[in-house]
mmCIF file of C-alpha atoms in Angstrom:
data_model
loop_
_atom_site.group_PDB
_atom_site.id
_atom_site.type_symbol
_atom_site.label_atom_id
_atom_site.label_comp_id
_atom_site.label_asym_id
_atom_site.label_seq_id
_atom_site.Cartn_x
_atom_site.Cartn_y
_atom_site.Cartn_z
ATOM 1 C CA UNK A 1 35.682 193.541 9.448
ATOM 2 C CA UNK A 2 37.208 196.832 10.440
ATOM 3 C CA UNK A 3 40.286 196.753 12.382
ATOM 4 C CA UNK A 4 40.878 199.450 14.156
ATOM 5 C CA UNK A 5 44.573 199.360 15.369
ATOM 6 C CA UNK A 6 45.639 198.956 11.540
ATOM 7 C CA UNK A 7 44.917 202.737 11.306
ATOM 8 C CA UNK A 8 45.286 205.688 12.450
ATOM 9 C CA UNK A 9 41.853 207.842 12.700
ATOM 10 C CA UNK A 10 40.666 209.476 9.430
ATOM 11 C CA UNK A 11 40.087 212.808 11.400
ATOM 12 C CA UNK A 12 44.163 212.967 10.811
ATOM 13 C CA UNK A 13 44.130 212.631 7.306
ATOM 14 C CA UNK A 14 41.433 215.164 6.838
ATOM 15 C CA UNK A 15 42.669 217.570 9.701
ATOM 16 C CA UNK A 16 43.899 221.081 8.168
ATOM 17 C CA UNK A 17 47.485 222.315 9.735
ATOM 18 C CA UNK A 18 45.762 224.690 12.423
ATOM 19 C CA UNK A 19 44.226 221.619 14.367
ATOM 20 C CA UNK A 20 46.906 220.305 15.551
ATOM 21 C CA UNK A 21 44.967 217.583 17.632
ATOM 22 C CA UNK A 22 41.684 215.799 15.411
ATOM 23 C CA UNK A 23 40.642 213.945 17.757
ATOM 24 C CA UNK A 24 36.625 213.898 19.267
ATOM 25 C CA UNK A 25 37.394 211.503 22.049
ATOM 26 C CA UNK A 26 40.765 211.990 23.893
ATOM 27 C CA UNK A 27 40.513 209.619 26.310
ATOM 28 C CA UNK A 28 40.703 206.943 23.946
ATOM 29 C CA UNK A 29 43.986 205.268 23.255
ATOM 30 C CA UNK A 30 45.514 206.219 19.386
ATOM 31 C CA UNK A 31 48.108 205.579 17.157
ATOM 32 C CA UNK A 32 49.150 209.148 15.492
ATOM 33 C CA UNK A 33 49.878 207.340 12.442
ATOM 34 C CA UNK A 34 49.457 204.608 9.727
ATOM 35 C CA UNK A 35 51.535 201.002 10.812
ATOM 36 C CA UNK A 36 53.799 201.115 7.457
ATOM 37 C CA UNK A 37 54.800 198.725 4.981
ATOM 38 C CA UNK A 38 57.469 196.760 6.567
ATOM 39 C CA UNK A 39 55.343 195.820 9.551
ATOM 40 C CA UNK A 40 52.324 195.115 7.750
ATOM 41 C CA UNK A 41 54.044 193.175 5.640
ATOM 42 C CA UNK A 42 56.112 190.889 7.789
ATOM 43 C CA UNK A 43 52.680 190.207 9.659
ATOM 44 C CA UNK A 44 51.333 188.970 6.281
ATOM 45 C CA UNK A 45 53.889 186.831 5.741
ATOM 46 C CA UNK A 46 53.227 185.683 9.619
ATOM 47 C CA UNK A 47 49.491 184.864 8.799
ATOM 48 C CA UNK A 48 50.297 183.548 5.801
ATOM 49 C CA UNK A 49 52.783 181.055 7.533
ATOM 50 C CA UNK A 50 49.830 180.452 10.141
ATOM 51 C CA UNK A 51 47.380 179.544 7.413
ATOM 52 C CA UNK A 52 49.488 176.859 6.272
ATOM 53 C CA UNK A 53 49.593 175.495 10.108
ATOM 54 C CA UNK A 54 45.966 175.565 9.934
ATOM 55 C CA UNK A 55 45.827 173.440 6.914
ATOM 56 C CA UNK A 56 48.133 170.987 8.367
ATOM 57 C CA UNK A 57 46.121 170.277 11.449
ATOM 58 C CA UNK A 58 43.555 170.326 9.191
ATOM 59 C CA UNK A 59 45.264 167.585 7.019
ATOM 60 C CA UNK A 60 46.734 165.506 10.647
ATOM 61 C CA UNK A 61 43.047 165.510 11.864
ATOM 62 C CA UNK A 62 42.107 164.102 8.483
ATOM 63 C CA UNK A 63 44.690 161.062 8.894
ATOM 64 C CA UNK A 64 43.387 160.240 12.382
ATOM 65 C CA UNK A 65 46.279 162.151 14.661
ATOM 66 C CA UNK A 66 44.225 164.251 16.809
ATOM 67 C CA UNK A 67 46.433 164.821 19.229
ATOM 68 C CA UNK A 68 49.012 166.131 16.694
ATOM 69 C CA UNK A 69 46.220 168.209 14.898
ATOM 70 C CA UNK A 70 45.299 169.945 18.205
ATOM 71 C CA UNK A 71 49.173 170.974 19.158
ATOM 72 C CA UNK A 72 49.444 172.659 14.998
ATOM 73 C CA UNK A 73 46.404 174.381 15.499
ATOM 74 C CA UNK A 74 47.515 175.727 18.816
ATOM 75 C CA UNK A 75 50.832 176.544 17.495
ATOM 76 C CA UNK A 76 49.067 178.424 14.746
ATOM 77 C CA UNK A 77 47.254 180.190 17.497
ATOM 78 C CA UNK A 78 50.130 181.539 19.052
ATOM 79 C CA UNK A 79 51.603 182.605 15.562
ATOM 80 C CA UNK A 80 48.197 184.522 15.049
ATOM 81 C CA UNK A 81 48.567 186.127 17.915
ATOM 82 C CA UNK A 82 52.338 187.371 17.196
ATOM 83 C CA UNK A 83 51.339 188.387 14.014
ATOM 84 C CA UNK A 84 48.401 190.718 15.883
ATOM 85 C CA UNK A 85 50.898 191.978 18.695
ATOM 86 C CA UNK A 86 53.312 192.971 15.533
ATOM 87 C CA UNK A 87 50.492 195.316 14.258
ATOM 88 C CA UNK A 88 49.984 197.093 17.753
ATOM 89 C CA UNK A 89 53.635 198.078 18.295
ATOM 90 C CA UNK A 90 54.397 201.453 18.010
ATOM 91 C CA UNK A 91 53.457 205.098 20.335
ATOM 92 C CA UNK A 92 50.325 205.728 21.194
ATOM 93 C CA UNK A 93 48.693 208.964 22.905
ATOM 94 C CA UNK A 94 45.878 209.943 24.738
ATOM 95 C CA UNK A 95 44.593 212.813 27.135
ATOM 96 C CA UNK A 96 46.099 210.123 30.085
ATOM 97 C CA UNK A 97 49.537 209.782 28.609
ATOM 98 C CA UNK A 98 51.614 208.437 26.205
ATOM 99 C CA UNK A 99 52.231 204.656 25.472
ATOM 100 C CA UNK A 100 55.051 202.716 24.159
ATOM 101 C CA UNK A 101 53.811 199.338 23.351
ATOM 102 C CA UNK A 102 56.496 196.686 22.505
ATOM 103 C CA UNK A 103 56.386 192.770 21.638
ATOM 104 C CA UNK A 104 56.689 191.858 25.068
ATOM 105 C CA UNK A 105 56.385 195.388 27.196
ATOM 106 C CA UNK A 106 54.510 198.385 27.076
ATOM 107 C CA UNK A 107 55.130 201.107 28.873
ATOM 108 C CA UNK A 108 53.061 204.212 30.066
ATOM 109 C CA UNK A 109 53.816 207.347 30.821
ATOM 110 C CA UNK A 110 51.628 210.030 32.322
ATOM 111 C CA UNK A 111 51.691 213.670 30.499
ATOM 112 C CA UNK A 112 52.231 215.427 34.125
ATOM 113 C CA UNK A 113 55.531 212.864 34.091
ATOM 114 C CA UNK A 114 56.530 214.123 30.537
ATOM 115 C CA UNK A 115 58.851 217.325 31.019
ATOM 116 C CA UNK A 116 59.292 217.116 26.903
ATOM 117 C CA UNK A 117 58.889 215.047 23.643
ATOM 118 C CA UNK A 118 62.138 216.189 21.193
ATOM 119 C CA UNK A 119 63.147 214.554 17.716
ATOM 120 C CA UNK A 120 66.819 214.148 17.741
ATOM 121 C CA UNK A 121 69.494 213.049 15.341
ATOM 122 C CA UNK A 122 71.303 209.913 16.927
ATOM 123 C CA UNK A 123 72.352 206.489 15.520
ATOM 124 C CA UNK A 124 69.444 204.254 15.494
ATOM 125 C CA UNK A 125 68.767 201.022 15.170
ATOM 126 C CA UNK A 126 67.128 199.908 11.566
ATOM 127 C CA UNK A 127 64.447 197.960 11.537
ATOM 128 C CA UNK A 128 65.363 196.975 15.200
ATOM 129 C CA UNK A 129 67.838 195.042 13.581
ATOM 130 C CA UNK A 130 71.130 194.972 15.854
ATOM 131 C CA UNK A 131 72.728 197.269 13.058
ATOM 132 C CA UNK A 132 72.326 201.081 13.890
ATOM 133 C CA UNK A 133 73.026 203.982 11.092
ATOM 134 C CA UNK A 134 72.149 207.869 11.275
ATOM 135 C CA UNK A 135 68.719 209.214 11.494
ATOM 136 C CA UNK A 136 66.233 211.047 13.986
ATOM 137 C CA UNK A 137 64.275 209.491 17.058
ATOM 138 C CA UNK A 138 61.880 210.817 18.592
ATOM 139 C CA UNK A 139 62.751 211.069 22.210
ATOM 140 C CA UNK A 140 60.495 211.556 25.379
ATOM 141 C CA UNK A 141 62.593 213.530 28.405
ATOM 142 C CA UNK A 142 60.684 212.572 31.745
ATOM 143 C CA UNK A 143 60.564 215.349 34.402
ATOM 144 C CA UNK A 144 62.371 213.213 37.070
ATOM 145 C CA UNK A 145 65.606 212.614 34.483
ATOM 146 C CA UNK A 146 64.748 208.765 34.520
ATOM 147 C CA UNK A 147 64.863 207.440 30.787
ATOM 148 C CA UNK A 148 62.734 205.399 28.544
ATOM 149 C CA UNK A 149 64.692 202.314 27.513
ATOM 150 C CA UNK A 150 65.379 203.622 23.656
ATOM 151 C CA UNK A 151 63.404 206.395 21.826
ATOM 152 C CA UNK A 152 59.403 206.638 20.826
ATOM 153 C CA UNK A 153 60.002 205.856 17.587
ATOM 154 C CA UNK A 154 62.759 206.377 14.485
ATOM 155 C CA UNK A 155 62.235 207.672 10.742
ATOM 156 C CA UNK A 156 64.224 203.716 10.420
ATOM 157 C CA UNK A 157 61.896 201.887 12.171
ATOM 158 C CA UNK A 158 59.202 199.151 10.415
ATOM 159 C CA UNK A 159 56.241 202.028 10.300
ATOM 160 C CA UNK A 160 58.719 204.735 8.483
ATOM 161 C CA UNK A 161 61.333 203.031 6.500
ATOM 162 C CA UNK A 162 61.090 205.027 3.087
ATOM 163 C CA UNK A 163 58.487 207.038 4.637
ATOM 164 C CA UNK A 164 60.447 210.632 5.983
ATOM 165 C CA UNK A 165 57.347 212.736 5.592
ATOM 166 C CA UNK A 166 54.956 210.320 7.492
ATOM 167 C CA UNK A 167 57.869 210.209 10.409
ATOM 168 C CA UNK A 168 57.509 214.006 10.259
ATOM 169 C CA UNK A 169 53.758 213.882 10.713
ATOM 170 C CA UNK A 170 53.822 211.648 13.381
ATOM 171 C CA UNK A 171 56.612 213.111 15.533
ATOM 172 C CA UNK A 172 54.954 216.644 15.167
ATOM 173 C CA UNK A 173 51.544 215.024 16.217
ATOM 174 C CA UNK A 174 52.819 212.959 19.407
ATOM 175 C CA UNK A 175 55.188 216.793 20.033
ATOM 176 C CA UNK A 176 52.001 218.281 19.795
ATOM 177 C CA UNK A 177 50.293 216.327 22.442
ATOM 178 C CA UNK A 178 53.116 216.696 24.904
ATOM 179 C CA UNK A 179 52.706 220.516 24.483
ATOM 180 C CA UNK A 180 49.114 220.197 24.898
ATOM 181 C CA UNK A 181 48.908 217.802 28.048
ATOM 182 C CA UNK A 182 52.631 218.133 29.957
ATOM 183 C CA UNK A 183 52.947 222.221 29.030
ATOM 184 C CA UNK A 184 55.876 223.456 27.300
ATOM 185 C CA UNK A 185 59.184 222.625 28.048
#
């Protein structure tokens, strides 16, 4: 079953360095990049951890404890469904704006509200851990001076731990839609 938030469009990948944009259909929400390791791999271990609540219900229903088998397999639901939301955090971009999707919030920005989209070298947080150490973010500047809560994304991040070149990529990408939809800075 293809999933289509996992990846980023194979138009990228294939894309030679004077398209700057591979993309047929713009109005269509996309990730500019591959979810990396870290996150993928802590939503494993999430699914992993549901399975096993699935084979306890499974196991409760088996003893006669209904009740009990119905609340595991709900709870292994919601842990499912965490383990989805995990994969869909990150920036996305299309020709209405630019998204920043969170656990809990996601937030939207229109391109005519974008006055620029800048990496910068600041301390940032690593793997949205409380700890912060040196590295770039990539930082959208609205046109009416009002901030986003933290940066787009960081090369320290879950999608670009250990991954410099792919936080490149993907910063010059989402850049390269600001120039294209808000106009240069």
């Amino acid at each position: 079953m293809p999933l289509p938030f996992l990846t980023a469009d194979r138009a990228f990948d294939e894309a030679t360095d004077d398209i700057a944009l591979p993309y047929d259909d713009r109005d269509q929400w996309r990730r500019p990049y591959r979810p990396g390791p870290w996150r993928v791999g802590a939503s494993a271990v999430v699914l992993l951890l549901a399975s096993f609540m699935l084979i306890a219900a499974m196991i409760i229903a088996f003893a006669g404890g209904l009740q009990g088998a119905l609340i595991c397999a709900l709870a292994a639901l919601v842990v499912i469904a965490a383990a989805l939301r995990m994969l869909r955090i990150g920036t996305w971009v299309s020709a209405r704006g630019l998204r920043q999707t969170g656990f809990f919030v996601t937030r939207t920005v229109p391109w005519n509200a974008v006055a620029a989209v800048r990496t910068v070298q600041q301390p940032v947080r690593w793997l949205g851990l409380p700890r912060t150490v040196q590295g770039q973010a990539l930082a959208l500047v609205r046109r009416g001076g009002e901030p986003l809560p933290g940066p787009l994304m960081t090369n320290r991040n879950a999608d670009f731990l250990g991954r410099e070149t792919a936080f490149e990529r993907a910063a010059d990408t989402v850049e390269a839609w600001a120039y294209e939809y808000s106009g240069p800075a």
